[in-house]
Coordinates of N, CA and C and ligand atoms in Angstrom, one line a residue:
X1423 N 112.7 87.4 129.7 CA 112.8 86.0 129.2 C 114.0 85.9 128.3
X1424 N 114.8 84.8 128.4 CA 116.0 84.7 127.6 C 115.6 84.2 126.2
X1425 N 116.3 84.7 125.2 CA 116.0 84.3 123.8 C 117.1 83.3 123.4
X1426 N 116.9 82.6 122.2 CA 117.9 81.6 121.7 C 118.1 81.8 120.2
X1427 N 119.1 81.2 119.8 CA 119.5 81.2 118.4 C 119.1 79.9 117.7
X1428 N 118.2 80.0 116.7 CA 117.8 78.8 115.9 C 118.4 78.8 114.6
X1429 N 118.7 77.6 114.1 CA 119.1 77.4 112.7 C 118.3 76.3 112.1
X1430 N 117.6 76.6 110.9 CA 116.8 75.6 110.2 C 117.6 75.4 108.9
X1431 N 118.2 74.2 108.7 CA 119.0 74.0 107.6 C 118.7 72.6 107.0
X1432 N 119.5 72.1 106.1 CA 119.3 70.8 105.4 C 118.7 71.0 104.1
X1433 N 118.6 69.9 103.3 CA 118.2 69.9 101.9 C 116.7 69.6 101.7
X1434 N 116.0 69.4 102.8 CA 114.6 69.0 102.6 C 113.7 70.3 102.7
X1435 N 112.4 70.1 102.3 CA 111.5 71.2 102.4 C 111.1 71.6 103.8
X1436 N 110.9 72.8 104.1 CA 110.3 73.2 105.3 C 111.0 74.3 106.1
X1437 N 112.2 74.7 105.7 CA 113.0 75.7 106.5 C 112.3 77.0 106.5
X1438 N 112.0 77.6 105.4 CA 111.3 78.9 105.3 C 109.9 78.8 105.9
X1439 N 109.2 77.7 105.6 CA 107.9 77.5 106.1 C 107.9 77.5 107.7
X1440 N 108.9 76.8 108.3 CA 108.9 76.8 109.7 C 109.2 78.2 110.3
X1441 N 110.0 79.0 109.6 CA 110.3 80.3 110.1 C 109.1 81.2 110.0
X1442 N 108.3 81.0 108.9 CA 107.0 81.8 108.8 C 106.0 81.4 109.9
X1443 N 105.9 80.1 110.1 CA 105.0 79.7 111.2 C 105.4 80.3 112.5
X1444 N 106.7 80.3 112.8 CA 107.2 80.9 114.1 C 106.8 82.4 114.1
X1445 N 107.0 83.1 113.0 CA 106.7 84.5 112.9 C 105.2 84.8 113.3
X1446 N 104.4 84.0 112.8 CA 102.9 84.1 113.0 C 102.6 83.8 114.5
X1447 N 103.2 82.8 115.0 CA 103.0 82.4 116.4 C 103.4 83.5 117.3
X1448 N 104.6 84.1 117.0 CA 105.1 85.2 117.9 C 104.2 86.4 117.8
X1449 N 103.8 86.7 116.6 CA 102.9 87.9 116.4 C 101.6 87.6 117.2
X1450 N 101.1 86.4 117.2 CA 99.9 86.0 118.0 C 100.1 86.3 119.5
X1451 N 101.4 86.1 119.9 CA 101.7 86.4 121.3 C 101.9 87.9 121.6
X1452 N 101.7 88.7 120.6 CA 101.9 90.1 120.7 C 103.3 90.6 120.6
X1453 N 104.2 89.8 120.1 CA 105.5 90.2 119.9 C 105.7 91.0 118.6
X1454 N 106.7 91.9 118.5 CA 107.1 92.5 117.3 C 108.1 91.6 116.6
X1455 N 108.0 91.4 115.3 CA 108.8 90.4 114.6 C 109.5 91.1 113.4
X1456 N 110.7 90.9 113.2 CA 111.4 91.4 112.0 C 111.7 90.2 111.1
X1457 N 111.1 90.1 109.9 CA 111.3 89.0 109.0 C 112.1 89.5 107.8
X1458 N 113.4 89.1 107.7 CA 114.2 89.5 106.6 C 114.5 88.4 105.7
X1459 N 114.5 88.6 104.4 CA 114.7 87.5 103.4 C 115.9 88.0 102.5
X1460 N 117.0 87.1 102.6 CA 118.2 87.4 101.8 C 118.1 86.6 100.5
X1461 N 118.8 87.1 99.5 CA 119.0 86.5 98.2 C 117.7 86.3 97.3
X1462 N 116.6 86.7 97.9 CA 115.3 86.6 97.1 C 114.7 88.0 97.1
X1463 N 114.1 88.3 96.0 CA 113.4 89.7 95.8 C 112.1 89.6 95.1
X1464 N 111.7 88.3 94.8 CA 110.4 88.2 94.1 C 109.2 88.2 95.0
X1465 N 108.1 88.7 94.5 CA 106.9 88.7 95.3 C 106.5 87.2 95.5
X1466 N 106.2 86.9 96.8 CA 105.8 85.6 97.1 C 104.5 85.6 98.0
X1467 N 103.8 84.5 98.0 CA 102.5 84.4 98.7 C 102.8 84.6 100.2
X1468 N 104.0 84.1 100.7 CA 104.2 84.3 102.1 C 104.3 85.8 102.5
X1469 N 104.9 86.5 101.6 CA 105.0 88.0 102.0 C 103.7 88.7 101.9
X1470 N 102.9 88.3 100.9 CA 101.5 88.8 100.8 C 100.8 88.5 102.1
X1471 N 100.9 87.2 102.6 CA 100.3 86.8 103.8 C 100.8 87.6 105.0
X1472 N 102.1 87.7 105.1 CA 102.6 88.4 106.3 C 102.2 89.9 106.3
X1473 N 101.9 90.5 105.1 CA 101.4 91.9 105.1 C 100.2 92.1 105.9
X1474 N 99.4 91.0 106.1 CA 98.2 91.1 106.9 C 98.5 91.3 108.4
X1475 N 99.8 91.0 108.8 CA 100.2 91.2 110.2 C 101.1 92.4 110.3
X1476 N 100.9 93.4 109.4 CA 101.9 94.5 109.3 C 102.0 95.3 110.6
X1477 N 101.0 95.3 111.5 CA 101.2 95.9 112.8 C 102.2 95.2 113.7
X1478 N 102.5 94.0 113.4 CA 103.4 93.2 114.3 C 104.6 92.7 113.5
X1479 N 104.5 92.4 112.2 CA 105.6 91.8 111.5 C 106.2 92.8 110.5
X1480 N 107.4 93.2 110.6 CA 108.1 94.0 109.6 C 108.8 93.1 108.6
X1481 N 108.5 93.2 107.3 CA 109.1 92.4 106.3 C 110.1 93.1 105.4
X1482 N 111.3 92.6 105.2 CA 112.2 93.2 104.3 C 112.8 92.1 103.4
X1483 N 113.0 92.5 102.1 CA 113.7 91.6 101.2 C 115.0 92.3 100.7
X1484 N 116.1 91.5 100.7 CA 117.3 92.1 100.3 C 117.9 91.5 99.0
X1485 N 117.1 90.9 98.2 CA 117.5 90.3 97.0 C 116.9 91.0 95.8
X1486 N 117.2 90.5 94.6 CA 116.5 91.0 93.4 C 115.6 89.9 92.9
X1487 N 114.7 90.2 92.0 CA 113.8 89.1 91.6 C 114.5 88.0 90.9
X1488 N 115.7 88.3 90.3 CA 116.4 87.2 89.6 C 117.3 86.5 90.5
X1489 N 117.7 85.3 90.2 CA 118.6 84.5 91.0 C 120.0 85.1 91.1
X1490 N 120.7 85.0 92.2 CA 122.1 85.4 92.3 C 122.9 84.4 91.6
X1491 N 123.9 84.9 90.8 CA 124.9 84.0 90.2 C 125.9 83.7 91.3
X1492 N 125.9 82.5 91.9 CA 126.7 82.2 93.0 C 128.2 82.2 92.6
X1493 N 128.5 82.0 91.4 CA 129.9 81.9 91.0 C 130.5 83.3 90.9
X1494 N 129.6 84.3 90.5 CA 130.0 85.6 90.3 C 128.9 86.6 90.6
X1495 N 128.6 86.8 91.9 CA 127.5 87.7 92.2 C 127.6 89.1 91.7
X1496 N 126.6 89.7 91.3 CA 126.6 91.1 90.8 C 126.9 92.0 92.0
X1497 N 127.6 93.1 91.7 CA 127.9 94.1 92.8 C 126.6 94.6 93.5
X1498 N 125.5 94.7 92.7 CA 124.2 95.1 93.3 C 123.7 94.1 94.3
X1499 N 123.9 92.8 94.0 CA 123.5 91.7 94.9 C 124.3 91.8 96.2
X1500 N 125.5 92.1 96.1 CA 126.4 92.2 97.3 C 126.0 93.4 98.1
X1501 N 125.8 94.5 97.4 CA 125.4 95.7 98.1 C 124.1 95.6 98.9
X1502 N 123.1 95.0 98.2 CA 121.8 94.7 98.8 C 122.0 93.9 100.1
X1503 N 122.7 92.8 99.9 CA 122.9 91.9 101.1 C 123.6 92.5 102.2
X1504 N 124.6 93.3 101.9 CA 125.4 94.0 103.0 C 124.5 95.0 103.7
X1505 N 123.7 95.8 102.9 CA 122.8 96.7 103.4 C 121.8 96.0 104.3
X1506 N 121.4 94.8 103.9 CA 120.4 94.0 104.6 C 121.0 93.6 106.0
X1507 N 122.2 93.2 106.0 CA 122.9 92.8 107.3 C 122.9 94.0 108.2
X1508 N 123.2 95.2 107.7 CA 123.2 96.3 108.6 C 121.8 96.6 109.1
X1509 N 120.8 96.5 108.3 CA 119.4 96.7 108.8 C 119.0 95.7 109.8
X1510 N 119.4 94.5 109.6 CA 119.1 93.4 110.5 C 119.8 93.6 111.9
X1511 N 121.0 94.1 111.8 CA 121.8 94.4 113.0 C 121.0 95.5 113.8
X1512 N 120.5 96.5 113.1 CA 119.7 97.6 113.8 C 118.5 97.0 114.4
X1513 N 117.8 96.1 113.6 CA 116.6 95.5 114.2 C 116.9 94.6 115.4
X1514 N 118.0 93.9 115.4 CA 118.3 93.0 116.5 C 118.6 93.8 117.7
X1515 N 119.3 94.9 117.5 CA 119.7 95.7 118.7 C 118.8 96.8 119.1
X1516 N 117.7 97.0 118.3 CA 116.8 98.1 118.5 C 116.0 98.0 119.8
X1517 N 115.8 96.8 120.4 CA 114.9 96.7 121.5 C 113.5 96.6 121.2
X1518 N 113.2 96.7 119.9 CA 111.8 96.7 119.5 C 111.3 95.2 119.2
X1519 N 112.2 94.5 118.5 CA 111.8 93.1 118.0 C 112.3 92.0 119.0
X1520 N 111.3 91.2 119.3 CA 111.7 90.0 120.2 C 112.0 88.8 119.3
X1521 N 111.6 88.8 118.1 CA 111.9 87.7 117.2 C 112.5 88.3 115.9
X1522 N 113.7 87.9 115.5 CA 114.3 88.4 114.2 C 114.6 87.1 113.4
X1523 N 114.1 87.1 112.2 CA 114.3 86.0 111.3 C 115.1 86.4 110.1
X1524 N 116.2 85.7 109.8 CA 117.1 86.0 108.6 C 116.9 84.8 107.7
X1525 N 115.8 84.9 106.9 CA 115.6 83.8 106.0 C 116.6 83.7 104.9
X1526 N 117.1 82.5 104.6 CA 118.2 82.3 103.6 C 119.5 82.9 103.9
X1527 N 119.7 83.3 105.2 CA 121.0 84.0 105.5 C 122.1 83.0 105.3
X1528 N 121.9 81.7 105.4 CA 123.0 80.7 105.2 C 123.5 80.7 103.8
X1529 N 122.7 81.2 102.9 CA 123.1 81.3 101.5 C 124.1 82.4 101.2
X1530 N 124.1 83.4 102.1 CA 125.0 84.6 101.9 C 126.4 84.2 101.6
X1531 N 127.0 83.4 102.6 CA 128.4 83.0 102.4 C 128.6 82.1 101.2
X1532 N 127.6 81.2 100.9 CA 127.6 80.3 99.8 C 127.6 81.0 98.4
X1533 N 126.9 82.1 98.4 CA 126.7 82.8 97.1 C 127.8 83.9 97.0
X1534 N 128.6 84.1 98.0 CA 129.6 85.2 98.0 C 129.0 86.5 98.3
X1535 N 127.9 86.6 99.0 CA 127.3 87.9 99.2 C 127.9 88.6 100.5
X1536 N 128.2 87.8 101.5 CA 128.9 88.3 102.7 C 129.6 87.0 103.3
X1537 N 130.3 87.3 104.4 CA 131.1 86.2 104.9 C 130.4 85.5 106.1
X1538 N 130.9 84.4 106.5 CA 130.5 83.7 107.7 C 130.8 84.6 108.9
X1539 N 131.9 85.3 108.9 CA 132.3 86.2 110.0 C 131.2 87.3 110.1
X1540 N 130.7 87.8 109.0 CA 129.7 88.9 109.0 C 128.5 88.3 109.8
X1541 N 128.1 87.1 109.5 CA 126.9 86.5 110.2 C 127.3 86.3 111.7
X1542 N 128.5 85.8 112.0 CA 128.9 85.6 113.4 C 128.8 86.9 114.2
X1543 N 129.3 88.0 113.5 CA 129.3 89.3 114.2 C 127.8 89.7 114.5
X1544 N 126.9 89.4 113.6 CA 125.5 89.7 113.8 C 124.9 88.9 115.0
X1545 N 125.3 87.6 115.0 CA 124.8 86.7 116.1 C 125.3 87.2 117.4
X1546 N 126.6 87.7 117.4 CA 127.2 88.1 118.7 C 126.6 89.4 119.2
X1547 N 126.0 90.2 118.3 CA 125.4 91.5 118.7 C 124.0 91.3 119.3
X1548 N 123.5 90.1 119.3 CA 122.1 89.8 119.8 C 122.0 90.0 121.3
X1549 N 121.1 90.9 121.7 CA 120.8 91.0 123.1 C 120.2 89.7 123.6
X1550 N 120.4 89.4 124.9 CA 120.0 88.1 125.4 C 118.5 87.8 125.2
X1551 N 117.6 88.9 125.2 CA 116.2 88.6 125.2 C 115.6 88.5 123.7
X1552 N 116.5 88.6 122.7 CA 116.0 88.5 121.3 C 116.2 87.0 120.8
X1553 N 115.1 86.5 120.2 CA 115.1 85.2 119.6 C 115.5 85.4 118.1
X1554 N 116.6 84.7 117.7 CA 117.1 84.9 116.4 C 117.1 83.6 115.6
X1555 N 116.6 83.7 114.3 CA 116.4 82.5 113.5 C 117.2 82.7 112.2
X1556 N 118.0 81.7 111.8 CA 118.7 81.8 110.5 C 118.2 80.5 109.7
X1557 N 117.9 80.7 108.5 CA 117.5 79.6 107.7 C 118.4 79.4 106.4
X1558 N 118.3 78.3 105.8 CA 119.0 78.1 104.5 C 119.9 76.9 104.6
X1559 N 120.0 76.3 103.4 CA 120.8 75.1 103.3 C 122.3 75.3 103.7
X1560 N 123.0 74.3 104.0 CA 124.4 74.3 104.2 C 124.9 75.3 105.2
X1561 N 124.2 75.4 106.3 CA 124.7 76.3 107.4 C 126.1 76.0 107.7
X1562 N 126.9 77.0 107.9 CA 128.3 76.8 108.2 C 128.5 76.2 109.6
X1563 N 129.5 75.3 109.7 CA 129.7 74.7 111.1 C 130.0 75.7 112.2
X1564 N 130.6 76.8 111.8 CA 130.9 77.8 112.8 C 129.6 78.5 113.3
X1565 N 128.7 78.6 112.5 CA 127.4 79.1 112.9 C 126.6 78.1 113.7
X1566 N 126.7 76.8 113.3 CA 126.0 75.8 114.0 C 126.5 75.7 115.5
X1567 N 127.8 76.0 115.6 CA 128.4 76.0 117.0 C 127.8 77.1 117.9
X1568 N 127.3 78.2 117.3 CA 126.8 79.3 118.0 C 125.3 79.1 118.3
X1569 N 124.6 78.2 117.7 CA 123.2 78.0 117.8 C 122.8 77.3 119.0
X1570 N 121.6 77.5 119.5 CA 121.0 76.8 120.7 C 120.1 75.7 120.2
X1571 N 119.6 75.9 119.0 CA 118.6 75.0 118.4 C 118.9 74.8 116.9
X1572 N 119.1 73.6 116.5 CA 119.4 73.3 115.1 C 118.4 72.2 114.6
X1573 N 117.6 72.6 113.6 CA 116.8 71.6 113.0 C 117.2 71.4 111.6
X1574 N 117.5 70.1 111.2 CA 117.9 69.8 109.9 C 116.8 69.1 109.1
X1575 N 116.2 69.8 108.1 CA 115.2 69.2 107.3 C 115.9 68.3 106.3
X1576 N 115.6 67.1 106.4 CA 116.3 66.1 105.5 C 115.4 65.6 104.4
X1577 N 115.8 65.8 103.2 CA 115.0 65.3 102.1 C 114.9 63.7 102.1
X1578 N 113.7 63.2 102.2 CA 113.5 61.8 102.1 C 113.0 61.5 100.7
X1579 N 112.0 62.3 100.3 CA 111.5 62.4 99.0 C 111.1 63.8 98.7
X1580 N 111.3 64.2 97.5 CA 110.8 65.6 97.1 C 110.4 65.5 95.6
X1581 N 109.2 66.0 95.3 CA 108.7 66.0 93.9 C 109.6 66.8 93.0
X1582 N 110.5 67.7 93.6 CA 111.4 68.4 92.7 C 112.2 67.4 91.8
X1583 N 112.5 66.2 92.4 CA 113.2 65.1 91.7 C 112.4 64.6 90.5
X1584 N 111.0 64.8 90.6 CA 110.2 64.4 89.4 C 110.1 65.6 88.5
X1585 N 110.8 66.6 88.7 CA 110.7 67.8 87.8 C 109.7 68.8 88.2
X1586 N 109.1 68.7 89.4 CA 108.1 69.7 89.8 C 108.8 70.9 90.4
X1587 N 108.7 72.0 89.8 CA 109.3 73.2 90.3 C 108.4 73.9 91.3
X1588 N 109.0 75.0 91.9 CA 108.2 75.7 92.9 C 106.8 76.1 92.4
X1589 N 105.8 75.9 93.3 CA 104.4 76.2 93.0 C 103.9 77.3 93.9
X1590 N 103.2 78.2 93.3 CA 102.6 79.3 94.1 C 101.6 78.7 95.1
X1591 N 101.7 79.2 96.3 CA 100.8 78.6 97.4 C 101.4 77.5 98.2
X1592 N 102.4 76.8 97.6 CA 103.1 75.7 98.2 C 104.6 76.0 98.5
X1593 N 105.3 76.5 97.5 CA 106.7 76.9 97.7 C 106.9 78.3 97.6
X1594 N 106.0 79.1 97.1 CA 106.3 80.5 96.9 C 105.0 81.3 96.8
Ligands
ATP1637 P1 109.9 76.0 101.9 O1 110.1 77.5 101.5 O2 108.9 75.3 101.1 O3 109.8 75.8 103.4 P2 112.8 75.5 102.1 O4 112.9 76.9 102.7 O5 113.1 74.4 103.0 O6 111.3 75.4 101.5 P3 114.8 76.2 100.1 O7 116.1 75.6 100.3 O8 114.6 77.6 100.5 O9 113.7 75.3 100.8 O10 114.5 76.0 98.6 C1 113.3 76.1 98.1 C2 113.2 75.9 96.6 O11 114.1 75.0 96.1 C3 111.8 75.4 96.3 O12 111.2 76.4 95.5 C4 112.0 74.1 95.5 O13 111.3 74.1 94.3 C5 113.5 73.9 95.4 N1 113.9 72.6 95.8 C6 114.7 71.7 95.2 N2 115.0 70.7 95.9 C7 114.4 70.8 97.0 C8 114.3 70.0 98.2 N3 114.9 68.9 98.3 N4 113.7 70.5 99.3 C9 113.1 71.8 99.2 N5 113.1 72.5 98.1 C10 113.7 72.1 97.0
MG1638 MG1 113.9 78.6 102.2

């Protein structure tokens, strides 16, 4: 069966949630899933939940618990992200995983962790039967060009504008 490249982008809520839902659906179908999270390293409820599917879903985080300084990322942040890309490349080409998710990968170029070319190289390495998902705001147009499916979550209203920050169980 042929696989496709998805991008979930836009400024509205739901990108990571959609990727998580897909991971669970694929695991339910008996697929092996590789779920990688860039730029984030904090413990979150979604990763606790995915741990229940550890026989099917491999989870990796390539960030630190603190936020990346996008204007001047620490060398540790860059090293982790580049190491993450290398691991993701192995996962994509391993023949083991039918679904590979790179959560917040679109933030990599924005935060100066790696380049759009690095991501394009990864996408190009995808065997035809692997389904690949990239999430994160501000997906680069060159990546959009390579995708088969693009969903843009558009903020119509968000309680963030009322000052409501991320809540455990809902956003993290
Ligand atoms: P979710 O993980 O809930 O599916 P997402 O992956 O679409 O959301 P991200 O761009 O990863 O959203 O950002 C999530 C964080 O940014 C949230 O913790 C939230 O508090 C904050 N935030 C600020 N504005 C927005 C917005 N318009 N939509 C979503 N999140 C927002
Ligand atoms: Mg997200």
